[in-house]
Coordinates of C-alpha atoms in Angstrom, one line a residue:
Chain A
M1 CA 138.2 12.6 -89.4
P2 CA 138.3 16.4 -89.0
H3 CA 135.6 17.8 -87.0
V4 CA 134.2 20.6 -89.3
V5 CA 133.3 24.1 -89.3
S6 CA 131.9 24.2 -85.6
S7 CA 129.2 26.0 -86.6
F8 CA 126.8 24.5 -89.6
E9 CA 123.6 25.7 -88.6
D10 CA 124.6 29.3 -87.5
L11 CA 125.9 29.6 -91.3
F12 CA 122.7 28.0 -92.6
F13 CA 119.9 27.0 -90.5
T14 CA 117.4 28.1 -88.3
K15 CA 115.6 25.7 -86.7
R16 CA 111.9 24.7 -88.5
E17 CA 109.2 23.1 -87.2
G18 CA 106.4 21.0 -88.0
S19 CA 107.0 18.2 -90.9
M20 CA 109.4 19.0 -93.4
I21 CA 107.8 16.6 -96.1
K22 CA 104.0 15.9 -96.6
I23 CA 102.6 13.4 -99.0
E24 CA 98.8 13.5 -99.2
S25 CA 96.8 10.8 -101.6
L26 CA 100.0 10.5 -103.6
R27 CA 98.8 7.8 -106.8
I28 CA 101.2 7.0 -109.7
E29 CA 99.9 4.8 -112.4
L30 CA 102.3 3.0 -114.7
P31 CA 101.6 0.3 -117.0
G32 CA 102.3 -2.9 -115.2
F33 CA 102.2 -0.6 -112.2
V34 CA 100.2 1.5 -109.3
L35 CA 101.5 3.3 -106.4
K36 CA 98.7 3.6 -104.4
D37 CA 97.7 6.3 -102.2
V38 CA 101.0 7.1 -100.1
E39 CA 100.2 8.9 -96.8
L40 CA 103.5 10.4 -95.3
S41 CA 104.3 12.9 -93.3
I42 CA 108.3 13.5 -92.4
Q43 CA 109.4 15.9 -89.8
D44 CA 112.4 18.3 -90.4
G45 CA 116.0 16.8 -89.8
E46 CA 114.3 13.4 -89.6
F47 CA 116.3 10.4 -91.1
F48 CA 113.4 8.6 -92.3
T49 CA 114.0 5.3 -94.2
L50 CA 111.6 4.2 -96.9
L51 CA 111.9 0.0 -96.5
G52 CA 110.4 -2.5 -98.8
P53 CA 111.0 -5.6 -100.9
T54 CA 112.1 -4.8 -104.8
G55 CA 109.6 -3.4 -107.0
A56 CA 107.7 -2.1 -103.9
G57 CA 107.7 1.0 -105.7
K58 CA 110.1 3.1 -103.4
T59 CA 112.2 5.1 -106.0
L60 CA 108.9 6.0 -107.6
V61 CA 108.5 7.8 -104.4
L62 CA 111.3 9.2 -104.1
E63 CA 111.5 10.3 -107.6
S64 CA 108.2 12.1 -107.6
I65 CA 109.5 13.9 -104.2
A66 CA 112.5 15.2 -106.6
G67 CA 109.9 15.8 -109.5
V68 CA 111.0 13.5 -112.0
A69 CA 108.6 10.8 -111.8
P70 CA 105.1 11.3 -113.4
I71 CA 102.1 12.0 -111.1
T72 CA 99.0 10.5 -112.0
S73 CA 96.8 12.6 -108.4
G74 CA 98.0 13.9 -104.9
R75 CA 99.8 16.3 -103.2
I76 CA 103.3 16.8 -102.2
W77 CA 104.5 19.8 -99.8
V78 CA 107.8 20.4 -99.0
K79 CA 108.5 23.3 -96.4
G80 CA 104.9 23.9 -96.2
R81 CA 105.0 24.8 -99.6
D82 CA 102.8 22.7 -102.4
I83 CA 105.7 21.7 -104.9
T84 CA 103.7 19.1 -106.8
H85 CA 103.6 21.1 -110.1
L86 CA 106.9 22.5 -109.6
P87 CA 110.4 21.4 -111.8
P88 CA 112.6 20.1 -110.3
E89 CA 115.0 22.6 -110.3
Q90 CA 113.2 25.0 -107.9
R91 CA 112.5 22.2 -105.4
G92 CA 115.3 22.4 -103.3
I93 CA 115.8 18.6 -102.8
G94 CA 119.1 16.7 -103.4
I95 CA 118.8 13.6 -104.7
V96 CA 121.5 10.8 -104.2
Y97 CA 121.7 7.5 -106.3
Q98 CA 122.6 3.9 -106.2
D99 CA 124.5 4.3 -109.0
Y100 CA 126.2 7.3 -108.0
A101 CA 125.4 9.2 -110.9
L102 CA 128.2 11.4 -111.1
F103 CA 128.7 13.8 -114.8
P104 CA 131.1 10.9 -116.4
H105 CA 133.2 14.2 -118.5
L106 CA 133.3 16.3 -115.0
S107 CA 136.6 16.2 -112.8
V108 CA 135.1 15.7 -108.7
L109 CA 135.4 19.3 -108.4
E110 CA 133.2 20.6 -111.4
N111 CA 130.7 17.2 -110.2
I112 CA 130.8 19.1 -106.7
T113 CA 130.5 22.5 -107.4
Y114 CA 128.1 22.3 -110.4
G115 CA 124.9 23.4 -108.8
L116 CA 126.9 26.2 -106.8
R117 CA 125.7 28.8 -109.5
Y118 CA 121.9 28.3 -109.5
Q119 CA 122.6 29.3 -105.8
K120 CA 120.9 32.3 -104.2
A121 CA 123.1 32.2 -101.4
D122 CA 126.3 34.8 -100.5
P123 CA 128.6 32.9 -103.1
Q124 CA 131.4 33.3 -99.9
A125 CA 129.3 31.7 -97.8
S126 CA 128.2 28.8 -100.7
K127 CA 132.2 28.1 -100.5
K128 CA 133.1 27.9 -97.3
W129 CA 130.9 25.5 -97.4
V130 CA 131.6 23.3 -100.1
R131 CA 135.1 23.2 -98.5
A132 CA 133.7 21.8 -95.3
L133 CA 132.2 19.4 -97.0
I134 CA 134.7 18.6 -98.9
E135 CA 137.2 18.0 -96.0
Q136 CA 134.5 16.2 -93.4
L137 CA 134.4 13.4 -96.4
G138 CA 137.5 13.6 -96.8
L139 CA 138.3 14.2 -100.1
E140 CA 140.9 16.7 -100.8
P141 CA 143.4 14.6 -102.7
L142 CA 140.6 13.7 -105.0
V143 CA 139.3 16.8 -106.5
R144 CA 141.3 17.2 -109.7
R145 CA 140.7 13.4 -110.6
S146 CA 138.3 12.3 -113.5
V147 CA 135.2 10.9 -111.2
R148 CA 135.8 7.7 -113.9
Y149 CA 139.0 6.4 -111.9
L150 CA 137.5 6.6 -108.4
S151 CA 135.9 3.3 -106.2
G152 CA 132.7 3.2 -105.7
G153 CA 132.9 4.4 -102.0
E154 CA 134.4 7.8 -103.0
K155 CA 132.5 8.2 -106.1
Q156 CA 129.0 8.0 -103.2
R157 CA 131.2 10.5 -101.0
V158 CA 131.8 12.9 -104.5
S159 CA 127.7 12.4 -105.0
L160 CA 126.8 12.6 -101.4
V161 CA 128.9 15.8 -101.4
R162 CA 127.4 17.5 -104.8
A163 CA 124.2 17.0 -103.4
L164 CA 124.7 18.5 -100.2
A165 CA 126.3 21.2 -101.7
V166 CA 123.2 23.6 -102.9
N167 CA 122.1 22.8 -99.1
P168 CA 119.1 21.2 -100.1
S169 CA 116.0 20.9 -97.3
V170 CA 115.5 17.7 -97.9
L171 CA 118.3 15.1 -99.0
L172 CA 116.8 11.8 -101.2
L173 CA 118.7 8.1 -101.0
D174 CA 118.3 5.6 -103.2
E175 CA 119.7 2.6 -101.9
P176 CA 122.8 4.6 -101.6
L177 CA 124.3 1.5 -100.1
S178 CA 123.2 -1.5 -102.8
A179 CA 125.9 -1.2 -105.4
L180 CA 128.9 -1.0 -103.2
D181 CA 131.3 -3.8 -101.7
P182 CA 131.1 -4.9 -98.3
N183 CA 134.1 -2.9 -97.3
F184 CA 132.5 0.7 -98.8
R185 CA 129.1 -0.4 -97.6
E186 CA 130.0 0.5 -93.4
D187 CA 132.2 3.3 -94.1
I188 CA 129.3 5.4 -96.1
R189 CA 126.8 3.7 -93.5
D190 CA 128.9 6.0 -91.0
V191 CA 129.7 8.7 -93.6
L192 CA 125.5 9.4 -93.8
K193 CA 125.2 8.8 -90.2
K194 CA 127.6 11.3 -88.6
L195 CA 126.4 13.7 -91.5
H196 CA 123.0 13.7 -91.2
Q197 CA 123.8 14.3 -87.6
E198 CA 126.3 17.0 -88.6
V199 CA 124.3 19.2 -91.3
K200 CA 120.9 18.8 -89.7
I201 CA 118.8 18.7 -93.4
T202 CA 116.1 15.9 -93.4
F203 CA 117.7 12.9 -95.0
L204 CA 114.6 10.3 -96.8
M205 CA 116.6 7.1 -97.8
V206 CA 115.4 4.4 -99.8
T207 CA 116.5 0.6 -98.7
H208 CA 115.3 -3.3 -99.1
D209 CA 117.7 -3.5 -95.8
F210 CA 116.6 -3.5 -92.7
A211 CA 119.8 -3.4 -91.1
D212 CA 120.7 -0.1 -92.6
T213 CA 117.5 0.7 -91.3
L214 CA 118.0 -0.2 -87.9
F215 CA 121.3 1.4 -87.8
L216 CA 120.5 4.8 -89.4
G217 CA 116.8 5.1 -89.6
Q218 CA 114.7 7.0 -86.9
R219 CA 110.9 6.6 -88.3
T220 CA 110.4 4.4 -91.9
A221 CA 107.5 3.1 -93.8
I222 CA 107.3 0.0 -95.2
L223 CA 106.4 -0.6 -98.9
N224 CA 105.0 -3.2 -100.6
R225 CA 103.7 -3.7 -104.1
G226 CA 102.7 0.1 -104.2
K227 CA 101.1 0.1 -100.7
I228 CA 102.3 1.4 -97.7
E229 CA 101.7 -1.1 -94.7
Q230 CA 103.3 0.6 -91.5
V231 CA 104.3 4.1 -90.7
G232 CA 106.5 4.3 -87.3
S233 CA 109.6 4.6 -85.0
V234 CA 112.0 1.7 -86.6
S235 CA 112.0 0.0 -83.3
D236 CA 108.0 0.2 -83.4
V237 CA 108.0 -1.5 -86.6
F238 CA 110.9 -3.7 -85.7
E239 CA 109.1 -5.1 -82.4
R240 CA 105.8 -4.8 -83.0
P241 CA 105.2 -5.3 -86.7
A242 CA 101.2 -4.6 -88.0
T243 CA 100.5 -6.9 -90.8
P244 CA 101.7 -10.3 -91.7
F245 CA 103.7 -9.2 -94.9
V246 CA 105.9 -6.6 -92.2
A247 CA 106.6 -8.9 -89.5
E248 CA 108.1 -10.9 -92.2
F249 CA 110.0 -8.1 -93.3
V250 CA 111.5 -7.6 -90.4
G251 CA 112.4 -11.0 -89.9
M252 CA 110.0 -12.8 -87.7
K253 CA 109.9 -16.2 -89.4
N254 CA 107.1 -17.0 -87.4
V255 CA 104.2 -15.5 -88.1
F256 CA 100.7 -17.4 -88.0
P257 CA 97.1 -16.3 -88.0
A258 CA 95.7 -17.2 -84.4
S259 CA 92.3 -16.5 -82.7
F260 CA 92.3 -14.9 -78.7
E261 CA 90.4 -15.5 -76.1
G262 CA 91.8 -13.8 -72.5
T263 CA 95.6 -13.9 -72.4
K264 CA 95.2 -17.1 -74.7
A265 CA 96.1 -17.1 -78.4
I266 CA 95.2 -20.4 -80.0
V267 CA 97.5 -20.7 -83.5
D268 CA 96.2 -24.8 -85.3
G269 CA 94.8 -25.9 -81.7
L270 CA 97.8 -25.1 -79.8
E271 CA 97.4 -22.5 -77.2
L272 CA 99.9 -20.1 -76.1
R273 CA 99.8 -17.9 -73.3
L274 CA 100.5 -14.3 -73.3
E275 CA 102.0 -11.6 -71.1
M276 CA 98.7 -9.4 -71.3
P277 CA 95.3 -9.6 -72.7
P278 CA 96.0 -8.3 -77.0
G279 CA 93.8 -6.0 -77.8
D280 CA 90.8 -5.6 -80.3
R281 CA 91.0 -6.9 -83.8
K282 CA 94.1 -9.0 -83.6
S283 CA 94.5 -11.8 -86.2
Y284 CA 97.6 -12.4 -86.1
V285 CA 101.0 -13.9 -83.5
A286 CA 104.6 -13.6 -84.5
I287 CA 107.2 -14.8 -82.7
R288 CA 111.1 -14.0 -83.8
S289 CA 113.5 -17.4 -84.6
E290 CA 116.0 -16.6 -81.9
D291 CA 113.4 -16.0 -79.1
I292 CA 112.1 -20.1 -79.7
I293 CA 114.1 -22.0 -77.3
I294 CA 114.8 -25.4 -77.8
S295 CA 115.6 -27.9 -74.4
K296 CA 116.2 -31.3 -74.6
D297 CA 114.6 -31.6 -70.9
R298 CA 111.5 -29.7 -69.6
I299 CA 112.4 -26.3 -68.1
S300 CA 109.9 -25.0 -65.9
E301 CA 106.7 -22.7 -67.1
N302 CA 108.0 -19.4 -65.3
G303 CA 106.2 -16.9 -67.6
M304 CA 107.2 -19.8 -70.6
N305 CA 105.4 -21.3 -72.9
V306 CA 106.8 -25.0 -73.1
V307 CA 105.3 -27.7 -74.9
Q308 CA 107.1 -31.4 -76.7
G309 CA 107.7 -31.5 -80.4
K310 CA 109.7 -33.0 -82.6
I311 CA 112.3 -32.0 -84.6
A312 CA 111.3 -31.8 -88.5
D313 CA 114.5 -30.1 -90.4
I314 CA 117.8 -28.9 -89.6
I315 CA 119.4 -26.9 -92.9
D316 CA 122.7 -25.8 -93.0
R317 CA 122.3 -21.7 -93.5
G318 CA 125.9 -20.8 -92.9
L319 CA 126.0 -18.7 -90.4
F320 CA 123.5 -20.3 -88.5
H321 CA 121.1 -23.6 -89.0
E322 CA 117.6 -22.8 -89.5
V323 CA 115.6 -26.1 -87.8
T324 CA 112.0 -26.4 -87.9
L325 CA 110.2 -27.9 -85.2
K326 CA 106.3 -29.7 -85.4
T327 CA 103.7 -29.5 -82.1
G328 CA 100.9 -30.8 -83.6
K329 CA 100.1 -29.0 -86.9
V330 CA 102.5 -25.7 -85.8
A331 CA 105.9 -25.8 -87.4
F332 CA 107.8 -22.7 -85.7
K333 CA 111.1 -22.1 -87.2
S334 CA 114.1 -21.8 -84.8
M335 CA 117.8 -20.3 -85.5
L336 CA 120.7 -22.1 -83.8
S337 CA 124.6 -22.1 -83.7
K338 CA 126.7 -25.0 -85.2
R339 CA 127.8 -25.4 -81.5
D340 CA 124.6 -25.0 -79.9
L341 CA 123.4 -27.1 -82.3
F342 CA 126.2 -30.0 -81.3
S343 CA 126.2 -29.3 -77.8
L344 CA 122.5 -30.1 -77.9
N345 CA 123.6 -33.3 -79.6
L346 CA 120.5 -32.2 -82.4
S347 CA 119.5 -34.4 -85.3
E348 CA 116.0 -34.8 -87.0
K349 CA 113.2 -36.9 -85.7
K350 CA 114.9 -36.3 -82.4
D351 CA 111.6 -35.5 -79.3
V352 CA 112.6 -31.9 -77.6
Y353 CA 111.0 -29.0 -75.7
I354 CA 110.3 -25.4 -77.3
A355 CA 109.8 -22.7 -74.7
I356 CA 108.3 -19.7 -75.8
R357 CA 108.6 -16.6 -73.4
S358 CA 105.2 -14.8 -73.3
S359 CA 106.7 -11.9 -74.1
N360 CA 108.5 -12.4 -77.3
I361 CA 104.9 -13.6 -78.7
H362 CA 103.5 -9.8 -80.8
T363 CA 100.2 -10.5 -81.9
F364 CA 99.0 -7.8 -84.3
Chain B
M1 CA 133.9 -33.1 -123.1
K2 CA 136.5 -35.4 -125.3
D3 CA 136.8 -33.6 -128.8
K4 CA 137.2 -30.2 -126.7
K5 CA 139.1 -28.8 -129.9
R6 CA 137.2 -30.0 -132.5
I7 CA 135.3 -26.6 -133.9
D8 CA 131.9 -26.2 -134.7
P9 CA 131.0 -26.0 -138.3
F10 CA 128.9 -22.5 -137.5
F11 CA 132.2 -20.9 -136.9
W12 CA 133.5 -22.0 -141.0
I13 CA 130.5 -20.7 -142.2
A14 CA 130.3 -17.5 -140.5
I15 CA 134.1 -17.1 -141.8
F16 CA 133.2 -18.2 -145.2
S17 CA 130.4 -15.6 -145.3
T18 CA 133.0 -12.9 -144.0
V19 CA 135.0 -13.1 -146.5
T20 CA 132.4 -13.5 -149.2
V21 CA 131.1 -9.9 -147.5
V22 CA 133.9 -8.3 -147.6
I23 CA 135.5 -9.3 -151.5
F24 CA 131.8 -8.7 -152.6
I25 CA 132.5 -4.9 -151.6
L26 CA 136.2 -4.3 -151.9
F27 CA 136.6 -6.1 -155.0
P28 CA 134.5 -3.6 -157.2
L29 CA 136.0 -0.9 -156.0
I30 CA 139.6 -2.0 -155.6
E31 CA 139.1 -2.7 -159.2
M32 CA 137.9 0.8 -160.1
V33 CA 140.2 2.9 -158.4
V34 CA 143.2 0.5 -159.7
Q35 CA 142.0 0.6 -163.5
P36 CA 142.6 4.2 -164.5
S37 CA 145.6 5.5 -165.3
F38 CA 147.5 7.7 -163.0
Q39 CA 147.7 10.3 -165.9
D40 CA 143.7 9.8 -166.7
L41 CA 143.3 10.7 -162.8
K42 CA 145.8 13.7 -163.4
E43 CA 143.7 15.4 -165.9
T44 CA 140.3 14.6 -164.3
I45 CA 141.5 16.5 -161.4
Q46 CA 142.2 19.1 -163.4
D47 CA 139.6 19.3 -165.2
P48 CA 137.4 22.5 -163.4
D49 CA 133.6 21.2 -164.4
V50 CA 135.4 17.6 -162.1
V51 CA 136.6 19.6 -159.2
R52 CA 133.0 22.1 -159.2
S53 CA 131.4 18.7 -159.2
I54 CA 133.0 17.2 -156.3
W55 CA 132.9 19.8 -154.1
L56 CA 129.0 21.4 -155.2
S57 CA 128.8 17.3 -153.8
I58 CA 129.9 18.0 -150.5
Y59 CA 128.9 21.0 -150.1
T60 CA 125.4 19.9 -150.2
A61 CA 125.9 16.8 -148.4
G62 CA 127.5 18.7 -145.6
M63 CA 124.7 21.7 -145.7
A64 CA 121.7 18.4 -145.5
G65 CA 124.4 17.1 -142.5
L66 CA 124.0 21.1 -140.8
I67 CA 120.4 21.1 -141.5
S68 CA 119.8 17.3 -140.1
F69 CA 121.9 18.4 -136.9
I70 CA 120.1 21.9 -136.0
I71 CA 116.1 20.5 -136.9
G72 CA 116.8 16.7 -136.1
T73 CA 118.6 17.2 -132.4
P74 CA 115.5 18.4 -130.6
F75 CA 113.1 16.0 -132.4
A76 CA 116.2 12.8 -131.6
Y77 CA 116.5 14.0 -127.7
L78 CA 112.3 13.6 -127.6
L79 CA 112.4 10.5 -129.1
A80 CA 115.2 9.2 -126.4
R81 CA 113.8 10.3 -123.8
K82 CA 109.7 10.6 -123.8
E83 CA 106.8 8.1 -124.0
F84 CA 103.9 9.6 -125.8
P85 CA 100.8 7.8 -128.1
G86 CA 101.9 7.3 -131.7
K87 CA 105.8 7.1 -130.7
K88 CA 106.1 4.2 -133.1
L89 CA 104.1 5.4 -135.8
V90 CA 106.0 8.9 -135.8
E91 CA 109.2 6.4 -135.7
S92 CA 108.1 4.9 -138.4
I93 CA 107.3 8.8 -140.3
V94 CA 111.0 9.4 -139.7
D95 CA 111.6 6.0 -141.3
L96 CA 110.3 6.4 -144.6
P97 CA 112.3 8.5 -146.5
I98 CA 114.9 4.9 -146.6
M99 CA 112.2 2.7 -148.3
I100 CA 110.7 5.7 -150.7
P101 CA 112.1 4.5 -154.3
H102 CA 114.7 8.0 -154.7
P103 CA 113.6 9.2 -157.6
V104 CA 109.8 9.6 -156.1
V105 CA 111.4 11.3 -153.8
G106 CA 112.3 13.8 -156.2
I107 CA 109.2 13.7 -157.8
A108 CA 107.5 14.4 -154.5
I109 CA 109.4 17.2 -153.5
L110 CA 108.9 19.0 -156.7
G111 CA 105.2 18.8 -157.1
L112 CA 105.8 21.0 -153.7
A113 CA 107.7 23.0 -155.2
G114 CA 105.6 23.6 -158.5
K115 CA 103.2 26.5 -160.2
N116 CA 100.6 24.6 -159.5
H117 CA 100.8 23.8 -156.0
W118 CA 100.0 26.5 -152.8
L119 CA 103.6 26.3 -151.5
G120 CA 105.4 26.4 -154.8
Q121 CA 103.4 29.9 -155.6
I122 CA 104.2 31.3 -151.7
M123 CA 108.1 29.4 -152.3
Q124 CA 108.7 32.0 -155.6
Q125 CA 107.4 34.7 -154.4
V126 CA 109.6 34.4 -151.4
G127 CA 112.1 33.4 -154.2
I128 CA 113.3 30.4 -153.4
H129 CA 113.2 27.6 -156.2
I130 CA 113.8 24.0 -156.1
M131 CA 114.4 23.3 -160.0
G132 CA 117.6 22.8 -160.9
T133 CA 119.2 25.0 -157.6
V134 CA 121.6 24.2 -155.5
T135 CA 118.1 24.8 -153.1
G136 CA 116.9 22.4 -154.5
I137 CA 119.9 19.5 -154.0
V138 CA 120.0 20.7 -150.1
T139 CA 116.4 19.9 -149.7
V140 CA 116.0 16.6 -151.2
L141 CA 119.6 15.7 -149.4
T142 CA 118.5 16.3 -146.4
F143 CA 115.3 14.6 -147.0
V144 CA 116.8 11.1 -147.5
G145 CA 119.8 12.1 -145.3
L146 CA 117.5 13.2 -142.4
P147 CA 116.9 10.0 -140.7
F148 CA 119.9 8.5 -140.4
Y149 CA 121.1 12.3 -138.2
I150 CA 117.9 11.1 -136.0
N151 CA 118.2 7.4 -135.6
T152 CA 122.1 7.2 -134.7
V153 CA 121.6 10.8 -132.1
K154 CA 118.3 8.9 -130.3
T155 CA 120.9 5.8 -129.7
G156 CA 123.5 8.4 -128.9
F157 CA 120.5 9.6 -126.2
E158 CA 119.0 6.8 -125.0
A159 CA 122.9 5.7 -124.2
I160 CA 122.8 8.9 -121.0
P161 CA 121.3 7.9 -118.1
V162 CA 118.5 10.0 -117.6
R163 CA 119.4 9.9 -113.8
L164 CA 122.3 12.5 -114.8
E165 CA 120.1 14.7 -116.4
N166 CA 117.8 14.0 -112.8
V167 CA 120.4 15.1 -110.7
S168 CA 121.6 17.6 -112.7
R169 CA 118.1 19.4 -112.7
S170 CA 118.0 18.5 -108.8
L171 CA 121.4 21.0 -107.8
G172 CA 119.4 23.9 -110.4
A173 CA 120.0 23.8 -113.5
S174 CA 116.7 24.2 -115.9
L175 CA 116.1 21.7 -118.6
T176 CA 117.7 23.4 -121.3
K177 CA 120.7 24.2 -118.8
T178 CA 121.0 20.6 -118.2
F179 CA 120.9 20.0 -121.6
F180 CA 123.9 22.0 -122.7
R181 CA 126.1 21.0 -119.6
V182 CA 125.2 17.4 -119.3
T183 CA 123.1 15.8 -122.0
F184 CA 125.4 17.7 -125.0
P185 CA 128.5 17.3 -123.8
L186 CA 127.9 13.2 -123.8
A187 CA 126.0 13.3 -126.9
W188 CA 128.0 15.5 -129.4
R189 CA 130.0 12.5 -130.4
A190 CA 126.8 10.3 -131.3
M191 CA 125.8 14.2 -133.4
L192 CA 129.0 13.8 -135.0
V193 CA 128.8 10.4 -136.1
G194 CA 125.0 10.9 -137.2
I195 CA 126.5 14.6 -139.6
I196 CA 128.4 11.7 -140.6
M197 CA 125.7 9.2 -141.3
C198 CA 123.7 11.6 -143.0
C199 CA 126.5 13.3 -145.3
A200 CA 127.9 9.7 -146.4
R201 CA 123.7 9.4 -147.3
A202 CA 123.4 12.7 -149.2
I203 CA 127.0 12.1 -150.9
S204 CA 125.7 9.1 -152.6
E205 CA 122.4 10.4 -153.1
F206 CA 121.8 10.4 -157.2
G207 CA 117.8 9.4 -157.9
A208 CA 116.4 12.1 -156.1
V209 CA 118.7 14.8 -157.2
V210 CA 118.6 14.4 -161.3
I211 CA 114.9 14.9 -160.6
V212 CA 115.0 18.2 -158.9
A213 CA 118.6 19.3 -160.3
Y214 CA 120.6 17.7 -163.4
H215 CA 122.3 21.1 -163.4
P216 CA 124.1 22.2 -161.4
M217 CA 125.8 19.2 -161.7
I218 CA 127.0 16.9 -158.4
A219 CA 129.5 14.7 -159.1
P220 CA 127.5 11.7 -159.4
V221 CA 125.2 13.7 -162.0
M222 CA 128.1 14.0 -163.6
I223 CA 129.7 10.5 -163.3
Y224 CA 126.5 9.3 -164.8
E225 CA 126.6 11.6 -167.5
R226 CA 129.7 11.4 -168.1
F227 CA 129.0 7.2 -168.3
T228 CA 126.0 7.5 -170.9
A229 CA 127.6 10.0 -172.7
Y230 CA 131.2 8.6 -173.1
G231 CA 131.8 5.0 -171.5
L232 CA 133.2 4.1 -168.3
K233 CA 136.7 4.4 -169.1
Y234 CA 135.6 8.2 -169.1
S235 CA 133.5 8.0 -165.8
Q236 CA 135.8 6.2 -163.9
P237 CA 138.0 8.9 -163.0
V238 CA 135.4 11.3 -161.4
A239 CA 134.3 8.5 -159.6
V240 CA 137.4 7.5 -158.1
W241 CA 138.1 11.1 -157.2
L242 CA 134.7 11.5 -155.3
I243 CA 135.4 7.8 -153.1
V244 CA 139.1 9.0 -151.8
V245 CA 137.8 12.8 -151.3
C246 CA 135.0 11.6 -149.4
L247 CA 137.0 9.1 -147.8
M248 CA 139.4 11.4 -146.4
L249 CA 136.6 13.5 -144.9
F250 CA 135.0 11.0 -143.3
L251 CA 138.0 9.7 -141.6
L252 CA 138.9 12.9 -140.4
L253 CA 135.6 13.0 -139.3
R254 CA 135.7 9.5 -138.1
I255 CA 139.3 9.6 -135.8
F256 CA 137.7 13.4 -134.8
S257 CA 134.8 11.5 -133.1
L258 CA 136.3 8.3 -131.3
P259 CA 137.3 8.9 -127.8
K260 CA 140.4 9.6 -126.4
E261 CA 142.4 6.9 -124.8
K262 CA 142.2 8.3 -122.1
E263 CA 138.6 8.4 -121.5
A264 CA 137.6 4.7 -122.9

């Protein structure tokens, strides 16, 4: 991809400090759904993701920032300005939808330049900026075309350029990758990452895919049933989930209620040694399935919890096998590749050793 | 799975019902068009009274369509986009003119326009007369045609994703500008179809018009008058001309409102 106007920033941005978006006890009541007391603070220039399953209320948070969803109570600040009651056109916030929402009666170029006439900025600078964006996303060959015949990936590029053309202070992305074919998905994901690095605009993306968050996000908030369960850096949430829901959502298949004694966790009678004493008010342990080691021979206990168990179940999940191991009343889930399964010669009801590194046991 | 090719009896029922309905509608109309002699048709269209009444029918129906377009469009948009308490009630009110017997519509409107009603008194002072005037005809035709316009256009608006409007607003366009730059260009076909529906309903109106204005005579009233005064033979040619002219007009509008091949 050709490198664009070396000085995007010089053209349009002065360094801003502090929080770009601040949401205070946002509440939205709809028939059959309530978004409860959402508190969020998103830093200037950040790539923030709002993560959660379908129906968690993610899009509603996004649309309330854009000003197109009815707010029951709460306040929203952008760049230190209370925008709670501003009409959408005065907020300076861009939005990109999963279904692109391109104007079907306009050409690619007409879509991209749709908002320019409402811009207060110098028209020459705007033109330069838009040309740079078009070049950056490789859209020049398409500008005269009707948007009807573009591929999904092309449509999403047009939608991105259209939103960025008016130089918004925040870009909202509503599941921008969900409707795309797998090959376009990765492409647009790269585009998003690169764009964010270049344009230095705050990106707030809604997604249900933790993989997208890992690749793109700097910080994330996990939303479940209209409530935020955890906010933090992506690695923090990934490694130290705060609730059973988040633990399962980030792929921890083994989440158990536990009691704690010193550096020990007791799960249904099974004692597990921890790396260090857990802090106060912890009541769960969580272990990733890839951190559960299966062995036919007893391995040394150096930093490991090693217990005897039995294979209860093996399910073929396509790319890997999910193996359920029972020891006492506790059932662990582990992942094995086909090759490992074969070389270990595992089958149901076989006795094995289960090893879990103390440092891989998370408490919350 | 053995007799894969066995056709379900419902297929034959559907075929039978389709044929019945098509014949039921077309047969009387075709017969009526075919029965008058060419000479009759030629004489009829040379009669200035006939030409005037057909023209008046088209003019008043067209006015009803235009008025529906002007006052019905924002209302249809509201119904398509907003949820509000009592929306179902408002929607049923819109449908009322479809259900009310036609002479009742005429009587209801005359009741307002008469000297005994304050509205009628005001209207007469301003110089608006309903009884026996073109204004009166247009009023009742708008009354009966409006629901057809509103319902059609409401459906048209509903078919436009609200997200397009959201994006337009986020790009800086106000609600009004969004309507004219996004919603209207995408909905004008629905509006044209709505106008056609409204005009078609208005052109076929007889019961309400005959109460409000026997004169000036619109085509359906003339057809009725010729039928009662001279019989079938004299009313048919006028009816044929009305049908022909209307069909041509609607066909034209319809072709105009179809999406171009390229955009489909």
